[in-house]
Coordinates of C-alpha atoms and ligand atoms in Angstrom, one line a residue:
M19 CA -8.2 12.6 -10.4
S20 CA -6.5 11.4 -7.2
L21 CA -5.5 7.8 -6.7
P22 CA -7.5 6.0 -4.0
C23 CA -5.2 4.3 -1.5
V24 CA -5.5 1.5 1.0
D25 CA -4.6 3.8 3.9
E26 CA -7.8 5.7 3.5
L27 CA -10.0 2.7 4.2
E28 CA -11.5 1.7 7.5
L29 CA -10.5 -2.0 7.5
N30 CA -11.7 -4.5 9.9
G31 CA -11.5 -8.2 9.1
D32 CA -12.4 -7.7 5.4
A33 CA -11.7 -10.2 2.6
V34 CA -9.0 -8.6 0.5
L35 CA -7.7 -9.7 -2.9
M36 CA -4.3 -8.1 -3.3
R37 CA -2.4 -8.0 -6.6
V38 CA 1.3 -8.0 -5.9
D39 CA 4.4 -8.1 -8.2
F40 CA 6.2 -11.2 -7.1
N41 CA 7.8 -11.4 -10.6
V42 CA 11.2 -12.0 -9.0
P43 CA 14.4 -13.3 -10.7
M44 CA 15.0 -17.0 -10.1
K45 CA 17.9 -19.3 -10.7
D46 CA 17.6 -23.1 -10.3
G47 CA 14.3 -22.7 -8.4
K48 CA 15.8 -20.2 -6.0
I49 CA 14.9 -16.5 -5.7
T50 CA 18.0 -14.4 -6.4
D51 CA 16.6 -11.1 -5.4
D52 CA 13.5 -10.7 -3.2
T53 CA 13.2 -6.9 -3.4
R54 CA 9.8 -7.1 -5.0
I55 CA 8.5 -9.4 -2.2
R56 CA 9.9 -7.0 0.4
A57 CA 8.3 -4.1 -1.3
A58 CA 4.8 -5.5 -0.8
L59 CA 5.4 -6.1 3.0
P60 CA 4.1 -2.6 4.2
T61 CA 0.7 -3.1 2.7
I62 CA 0.5 -6.8 3.7
R63 CA 1.3 -5.8 7.3
L64 CA -1.2 -3.0 7.2
L65 CA -3.9 -5.5 6.1
R66 CA -2.9 -8.1 8.8
D67 CA -2.9 -5.4 11.5
H68 CA -6.6 -4.9 10.6
R69 CA -7.3 -8.7 10.7
C70 CA -8.1 -8.9 7.0
K71 CA -8.2 -12.2 5.2
I72 CA -5.6 -11.7 2.4
V73 CA -5.4 -13.5 -0.9
L74 CA -2.3 -12.5 -2.9
C75 CA -2.0 -13.0 -6.6
S76 CA 0.8 -12.3 -9.0
H77 CA 2.4 -13.3 -12.3
L78 CA 5.9 -14.7 -12.7
G79 CA 7.8 -14.9 -16.0
R80 CA 6.0 -15.6 -19.3
P81 CA 4.4 -19.0 -19.2
K82 CA 1.8 -18.1 -21.9
G83 CA -1.3 -19.5 -20.3
K84 CA 0.0 -22.9 -19.4
A85 CA 1.4 -24.3 -16.2
E86 CA 5.2 -24.5 -16.1
R87 CA 6.7 -25.9 -13.0
K88 CA 9.8 -23.7 -12.9
L89 CA 7.5 -20.6 -12.9
S90 CA 5.5 -21.6 -9.9
L91 CA 5.0 -19.0 -7.3
E92 CA 5.5 -21.5 -4.5
P93 CA 9.1 -20.3 -3.7
A94 CA 7.8 -16.8 -3.5
A95 CA 5.1 -17.8 -1.1
A96 CA 7.8 -19.6 1.0
R97 CA 10.0 -16.6 1.0
L98 CA 7.1 -14.4 2.1
A99 CA 6.4 -16.8 5.0
E100 CA 10.0 -16.4 6.1
L101 CA 9.9 -12.6 5.9
L102 CA 6.6 -12.4 7.8
D103 CA 7.4 -15.3 10.1
A104 CA 3.9 -16.5 9.4
E105 CA 2.1 -19.5 8.0
I106 CA 1.0 -19.0 4.4
V107 CA -1.5 -21.1 2.5
F108 CA -0.4 -21.8 -1.1
S109 CA -3.1 -22.6 -3.7
P110 CA -2.0 -24.5 -6.8
E111 CA -5.1 -23.1 -8.5
T112 CA -5.8 -19.5 -9.4
V113 CA -9.6 -19.6 -9.5
G114 CA -12.5 -21.9 -8.8
E115 CA -14.7 -23.3 -6.1
E116 CA -11.9 -24.9 -4.1
V117 CA -9.8 -21.7 -3.9
E118 CA -12.8 -19.7 -3.0
Q119 CA -13.4 -22.0 -0.1
L120 CA -9.8 -21.8 1.0
A121 CA -10.1 -18.0 0.9
R122 CA -13.2 -18.1 3.1
D123 CA -11.6 -20.5 5.5
L124 CA -8.6 -18.2 6.2
P125 CA -8.4 -17.0 9.8
A126 CA -8.4 -13.3 10.6
G127 CA -5.0 -11.9 9.4
G128 CA -4.4 -15.1 7.4
I129 CA -2.7 -15.1 4.0
M130 CA -3.1 -17.3 0.9
V131 CA -0.9 -17.0 -2.2
L132 CA -2.4 -18.1 -5.5
E133 CA -0.4 -19.9 -8.2
N134 CA 1.0 -17.8 -11.1
L135 CA -1.8 -16.0 -12.7
R136 CA -0.3 -16.4 -16.2
F137 CA -0.8 -20.2 -15.9
H138 CA -4.4 -19.2 -16.9
P139 CA -4.9 -17.9 -20.4
G140 CA -7.5 -15.4 -19.2
E141 CA -4.9 -13.3 -17.3
Q142 CA -3.1 -11.8 -20.2
A143 CA -6.1 -11.9 -22.5
G144 CA -7.8 -9.6 -20.0
D145 CA -10.7 -12.1 -19.9
D146 CA -13.6 -10.7 -18.0
A147 CA -14.9 -14.1 -16.8
F148 CA -11.4 -14.8 -15.3
A149 CA -11.4 -11.3 -13.7
S150 CA -14.8 -11.9 -12.2
Q151 CA -13.7 -15.3 -10.8
L152 CA -10.6 -13.6 -9.2
A153 CA -12.8 -10.9 -7.7
R154 CA -14.8 -13.5 -5.8
M155 CA -11.8 -13.8 -3.5
G156 CA -12.3 -10.3 -2.0
R157 CA -14.8 -7.6 -1.3
I158 CA -11.9 -5.2 -1.5
F159 CA -9.2 -5.2 -4.2
V160 CA -5.8 -3.7 -3.4
N161 CA -3.4 -3.3 -6.3
D162 CA 0.2 -3.0 -5.1
A163 CA 1.8 -4.4 -8.3
F164 CA 3.5 -1.3 -9.6
G165 CA 5.7 -3.3 -12.0
A166 CA 2.6 -4.6 -13.8
M167 CA 0.5 -1.4 -13.8
H168 CA 1.2 -0.8 -17.5
R169 CA -0.5 -4.1 -18.5
P170 CA -4.2 -4.3 -19.2
D171 CA -4.4 -7.8 -17.7
A172 CA -7.4 -9.3 -15.9
S173 CA -5.9 -9.0 -12.5
I174 CA -4.8 -5.4 -13.1
V175 CA -7.8 -3.8 -14.9
G176 CA -10.7 -6.3 -15.3
V177 CA -11.0 -7.3 -11.7
V178 CA -11.7 -3.6 -10.6
S179 CA -15.2 -3.5 -12.0
H180 CA -16.2 -6.7 -10.1
V181 CA -15.3 -5.7 -6.6
D182 CA -17.0 -3.3 -4.2
V183 CA -13.9 -1.3 -3.4
A184 CA -10.6 -1.0 -5.4
V185 CA -7.6 0.9 -4.1
A186 CA -3.8 1.2 -4.7
G187 CA -1.4 -0.3 -2.1
L188 CA 1.2 1.7 -0.3
L189 CA 4.0 0.7 -2.7
V190 CA 2.0 1.9 -5.7
A191 CA 1.2 5.2 -4.0
A192 CA 4.8 5.7 -3.1
E193 CA 6.0 4.9 -6.7
V194 CA 3.4 7.3 -8.2
E195 CA 4.5 10.1 -5.8
A196 CA 8.2 9.6 -6.6
L197 CA 7.7 9.4 -10.4
Q198 CA 5.3 12.3 -10.4
R199 CA 8.1 14.5 -9.1
L200 CA 9.9 13.9 -12.4
V201 CA 6.9 14.7 -14.6
D202 CA 5.4 17.6 -12.7
Q203 CA 7.6 20.7 -12.9
P204 CA 10.8 19.0 -11.8
E205 CA 13.5 21.1 -10.1
R206 CA 16.1 22.1 -12.8
P207 CA 18.4 21.1 -14.1
L208 CA 16.8 17.7 -14.8
V209 CA 19.4 15.2 -15.9
A210 CA 18.4 11.9 -17.4
V211 CA 20.8 9.0 -17.9
L212 CA 19.8 6.2 -20.4
G213 CA 21.7 3.1 -21.0
G214 CA 21.1 -0.6 -21.8
A215 CA 20.9 -2.6 -25.0
K216 CA 18.5 -1.0 -27.5
V217 CA 17.4 2.4 -28.7
S218 CA 14.4 0.7 -30.2
D219 CA 13.1 -0.3 -26.7
K220 CA 13.2 3.3 -25.5
I221 CA 12.2 5.5 -28.4
T222 CA 9.2 7.0 -26.7
V223 CA 11.2 7.6 -23.5
F224 CA 13.8 9.5 -25.6
E225 CA 11.0 11.6 -27.3
S226 CA 9.5 12.4 -23.9
L227 CA 12.8 13.3 -22.3
A228 CA 13.8 15.4 -25.3
R229 CA 10.9 17.6 -24.3
R230 CA 11.5 17.7 -20.6
C231 CA 15.1 17.4 -19.5
D232 CA 18.1 19.7 -19.6
T233 CA 20.8 17.1 -20.1
L234 CA 20.7 13.6 -21.5
L235 CA 23.6 11.3 -20.8
I236 CA 23.7 8.1 -22.9
G237 CA 25.7 4.9 -22.2
G238 CA 25.4 1.2 -22.8
A239 CA 25.1 -0.4 -26.2
M240 CA 22.6 2.1 -27.3
A241 CA 25.3 4.8 -27.2
Y242 CA 26.9 3.2 -30.3
T243 CA 23.8 3.7 -32.4
F244 CA 23.9 7.4 -31.4
M245 CA 27.6 7.6 -32.1
A246 CA 26.9 6.1 -35.6
A247 CA 24.3 8.8 -36.0
R248 CA 27.0 11.4 -35.3
D249 CA 29.3 9.6 -37.7
L250 CA 31.8 8.7 -34.9
P251 CA 33.8 5.5 -35.2
I252 CA 32.3 2.5 -33.3
G253 CA 34.5 -0.4 -34.5
G254 CA 32.7 -3.7 -34.0
S255 CA 30.4 -2.4 -31.2
R256 CA 26.8 -3.5 -31.1
V257 CA 24.7 -1.2 -33.2
E258 CA 21.1 -1.2 -34.4
A259 CA 21.8 -0.3 -38.0
D260 CA 18.1 0.2 -38.7
R261 CA 17.8 2.8 -35.9
V262 CA 20.7 5.1 -36.8
L263 CA 18.3 7.4 -38.7
L264 CA 16.0 7.5 -35.8
A265 CA 18.8 8.2 -33.4
R266 CA 19.8 11.1 -35.7
R267 CA 16.3 12.5 -35.5
I268 CA 16.3 12.2 -31.7
L269 CA 19.6 14.1 -31.6
E270 CA 18.2 16.8 -33.9
R271 CA 15.1 17.1 -31.7
C272 CA 17.2 17.5 -28.6
E273 CA 19.2 20.2 -30.3
E274 CA 16.1 22.1 -31.3
K275 CA 14.8 21.9 -27.7
G276 CA 18.2 23.0 -26.2
V277 CA 18.8 19.6 -24.5
A278 CA 22.5 18.8 -24.1
V279 CA 23.2 15.3 -25.2
L280 CA 26.4 13.7 -24.1
L281 CA 27.8 10.5 -25.6
P282 CA 30.8 8.5 -24.3
E283 CA 34.1 10.1 -24.9
D284 CA 36.1 7.0 -24.0
H285 CA 35.3 3.3 -23.8
I286 CA 36.4 0.0 -22.4
V287 CA 36.8 -2.2 -25.4
A288 CA 37.5 -5.9 -26.1
K289 CA 37.7 -8.1 -29.1
E290 CA 35.1 -10.5 -27.7
L291 CA 32.4 -10.4 -25.1
S292 CA 34.0 -12.5 -22.4
E293 CA 35.3 -11.9 -18.8
G294 CA 38.8 -13.1 -19.7
A295 CA 39.2 -11.0 -22.9
E296 CA 42.0 -8.5 -23.2
T297 CA 40.6 -5.0 -22.5
R298 CA 41.7 -1.5 -23.4
V299 CA 40.6 2.0 -22.6
V300 CA 40.4 4.0 -25.8
T301 CA 38.9 7.3 -27.0
T302 CA 38.5 6.1 -30.6
I303 CA 37.3 2.5 -31.0
P304 CA 39.6 0.6 -33.4
D305 CA 38.2 -1.7 -36.0
G306 CA 37.7 -5.2 -34.7
W307 CA 37.2 -4.0 -31.1
M308 CA 33.9 -3.4 -29.4
G309 CA 32.8 -1.0 -26.7
L310 CA 31.6 -2.9 -23.7
D311 CA 31.5 -0.1 -21.1
I312 CA 31.9 3.6 -20.8
G313 CA 35.5 4.6 -20.0
P314 CA 36.8 6.4 -16.9
A315 CA 36.8 9.9 -18.4
T316 CA 33.1 9.5 -19.5
A317 CA 32.2 8.2 -16.0
S318 CA 33.8 11.3 -14.4
R319 CA 32.0 13.6 -16.9
Y320 CA 28.6 12.0 -16.3
A321 CA 29.2 12.1 -12.5
A322 CA 30.0 15.8 -12.8
E323 CA 26.7 16.4 -14.6
L324 CA 24.8 14.4 -12.0
A325 CA 26.4 16.4 -9.2
K326 CA 24.9 19.6 -10.8
A327 CA 21.4 18.0 -11.1
K328 CA 18.5 19.1 -9.0
T329 CA 16.5 16.1 -10.3
A330 CA 17.9 13.0 -11.9
F331 CA 16.5 9.9 -13.5
W332 CA 18.5 6.8 -14.5
N333 CA 17.5 3.8 -16.5
G334 CA 19.7 1.1 -18.1
P335 CA 23.3 0.0 -17.4
M336 CA 26.3 1.8 -18.9
G337 CA 28.0 -1.4 -20.1
V338 CA 27.8 -5.2 -19.8
F339 CA 27.6 -4.9 -16.0
E340 CA 27.0 -8.6 -15.6
M341 CA 30.7 -9.1 -16.2
A342 CA 33.2 -7.5 -13.8
P343 CA 35.6 -6.0 -16.4
Y344 CA 32.7 -4.1 -17.9
A345 CA 30.8 -3.1 -14.7
K346 CA 32.9 -0.1 -13.6
G347 CA 30.9 2.5 -15.6
T348 CA 27.6 1.3 -14.1
L349 CA 29.1 1.3 -10.6
A350 CA 30.5 4.8 -11.1
L351 CA 27.1 6.0 -12.2
A352 CA 25.3 4.4 -9.3
R353 CA 27.8 6.1 -6.9
A354 CA 27.3 9.4 -8.7
M355 CA 23.5 9.0 -8.4
A356 CA 23.9 8.2 -4.7
A357 CA 26.2 11.2 -4.1
S358 CA 24.0 13.7 -5.9
A359 CA 22.2 16.1 -3.6
G360 CA 19.3 16.5 -6.1
Y361 CA 16.3 14.2 -6.1
G362 CA 17.3 11.0 -7.8
V363 CA 15.2 8.2 -9.1
V364 CA 16.4 4.9 -10.5
G365 CA 13.9 3.4 -12.9
G366 CA 13.6 -0.3 -12.4
G367 CA 15.0 -3.2 -14.4
D368 CA 18.7 -3.8 -14.8
S369 CA 19.7 -0.4 -13.3
A370 CA 17.7 -1.1 -10.1
A371 CA 19.3 -4.6 -9.9
A372 CA 22.7 -3.1 -10.3
V373 CA 22.1 -0.5 -7.5
Q374 CA 20.7 -3.3 -5.3
Q375 CA 23.8 -5.6 -6.0
M376 CA 26.1 -2.7 -5.2
G377 CA 24.3 -2.1 -1.9
L378 CA 23.5 1.5 -2.9
A379 CA 19.7 1.3 -3.0
D380 CA 19.3 2.9 0.4
Q381 CA 21.2 5.9 -0.7
M382 CA 18.8 6.7 -3.6
D383 CA 15.7 8.8 -3.1
H384 CA 13.7 6.2 -5.0
V385 CA 14.4 2.9 -6.7
S386 CA 11.4 1.9 -8.8
T387 CA 10.3 -1.7 -8.7
G388 CA 8.9 -1.4 -12.2
G389 CA 11.1 -1.1 -15.3
G390 CA 8.5 -0.9 -18.1
A391 CA 5.9 0.7 -15.8
S392 CA 8.3 3.5 -14.6
L393 CA 9.4 4.3 -18.2
E394 CA 5.8 4.5 -19.4
Y395 CA 4.9 6.7 -16.4
I396 CA 7.6 9.2 -17.2
E397 CA 6.6 9.1 -20.9
G398 CA 3.4 10.7 -19.6
K399 CA 1.2 7.7 -20.5
E400 CA -1.7 6.9 -18.1
L401 CA -1.0 3.3 -16.9
P402 CA -4.1 1.1 -17.3
G403 CA -3.9 -0.1 -13.7
L404 CA -3.9 3.4 -12.3
K405 CA -6.6 4.5 -14.7
A406 CA -8.9 1.7 -13.6
L407 CA -8.5 2.6 -9.9
R408 CA -9.1 6.3 -10.5
A409 CA -12.2 5.6 -12.6
K410 CA -13.6 3.3 -9.9
R411 CA -13.4 6.1 -7.4
G412 CA -15.3 8.2 -10.0
Ligands
LIG14 P1 18.2 -3.2 -21.2 O1 17.4 -4.4 -20.9 O2 17.8 -2.4 -22.5 O3 18.3 -2.2 -20.0 O4 19.7 -3.6 -21.5 C1 20.5 -4.3 -20.6 C2 21.5 -5.1 -21.3 O5 22.4 -4.3 -22.1 C3 22.5 -5.7 -20.2 O6 22.3 -7.1 -20.3 C4 23.9 -5.4 -20.7 O7 24.8 -6.4 -20.7 C5 23.6 -4.9 -22.1 N1 24.7 -3.9 -22.6 C6 24.9 -2.8 -22.0 N2 26.0 -2.2 -22.6 C7 26.4 -3.0 -23.6 C8 27.4 -2.9 -24.6 N3 28.2 -1.9 -24.7 N4 27.4 -3.9 -25.5 C9 26.6 -5.0 -25.4 N5 25.6 -5.1 -24.5 C10 25.5 -4.1 -23.6

């Protein structure tokens, strides 16, 4: 069933409720990366061009159903006003008579941003009464919050049944198109790179990739759990002892399916996790030292595999990239993804942030705005938000 999209509608001054993903990283009340706000601009502009009255809603962080000042969406609304060079109404409430009146009073092309949806317990509970209150803010519902599409929340799923029309925004449509190329008969070889902290977070992704890809490159802390599964020395590296058996099973499964799995052959090690610690490049990790990044030989080997890829997917940093001495592997991987002639997708979260920080985002075919959502998509799961939109179209 195809996904209904906002660009199919004949819009003219309609009242639109739009779910966005303004779940941006913040430090001391300031937005440190506004990528997700920028990603919503094409749809917002399209709605403004058609003189719609736009009510934007989003979550930010995990306030657990109670107001928390530092998780207010007010800074995001201010940033949006700067980006659009437009006045924006901010509503401290998410639902209720007053907000509905503010929405009705918006001028043609006017925008209102609601306070963090998760300040209301109904959002994450998927409460139908809350969903129906939200739906009163628009005859048309546009969901452009790709990063939240895997959540069955009121503003993602429940709201759909209470509006006349529900469609995906341009960002969601673009994300789905890009990720679908990885799932639907990708051009081969398909090379996947997985890194980051934990095997346990990504078990189902591994299982899915073991069925689909030709080569799997593993880095980050999770590589040490896989090395332990192959009985390789890991010194004092971070390992999930209770996942070693599982890692062994994943390796066996890959072998059965003919998927080549590469683990780091050299490492940047230190005795402690700090920027100032003494570091060494080693092929065998000595006792008392821990692996904090892939080494240069591994980075070259992984880059060579990516150069051969016709399709590539990357999720998770290769080391503790937040600290300069352990960021080289992640940087090398980002460069290799950018240089690869194949179709390359960076799957959200830390790897997307790393690519952004390094100024390489423009050189990728697609950088997903959704970490969890993009992983669930390539696992082959139907995301609840997409399912609701498709079902509404009927
Ligand atoms: P994830 O959220 O699973 O993508 O994991 C990202 C986190 O993994 C980052 O904060 C990294 O600092 C951390 N990480 C990556 N490699 C290592 C490593 N070798 N040892 C410890 N932490 C790591």
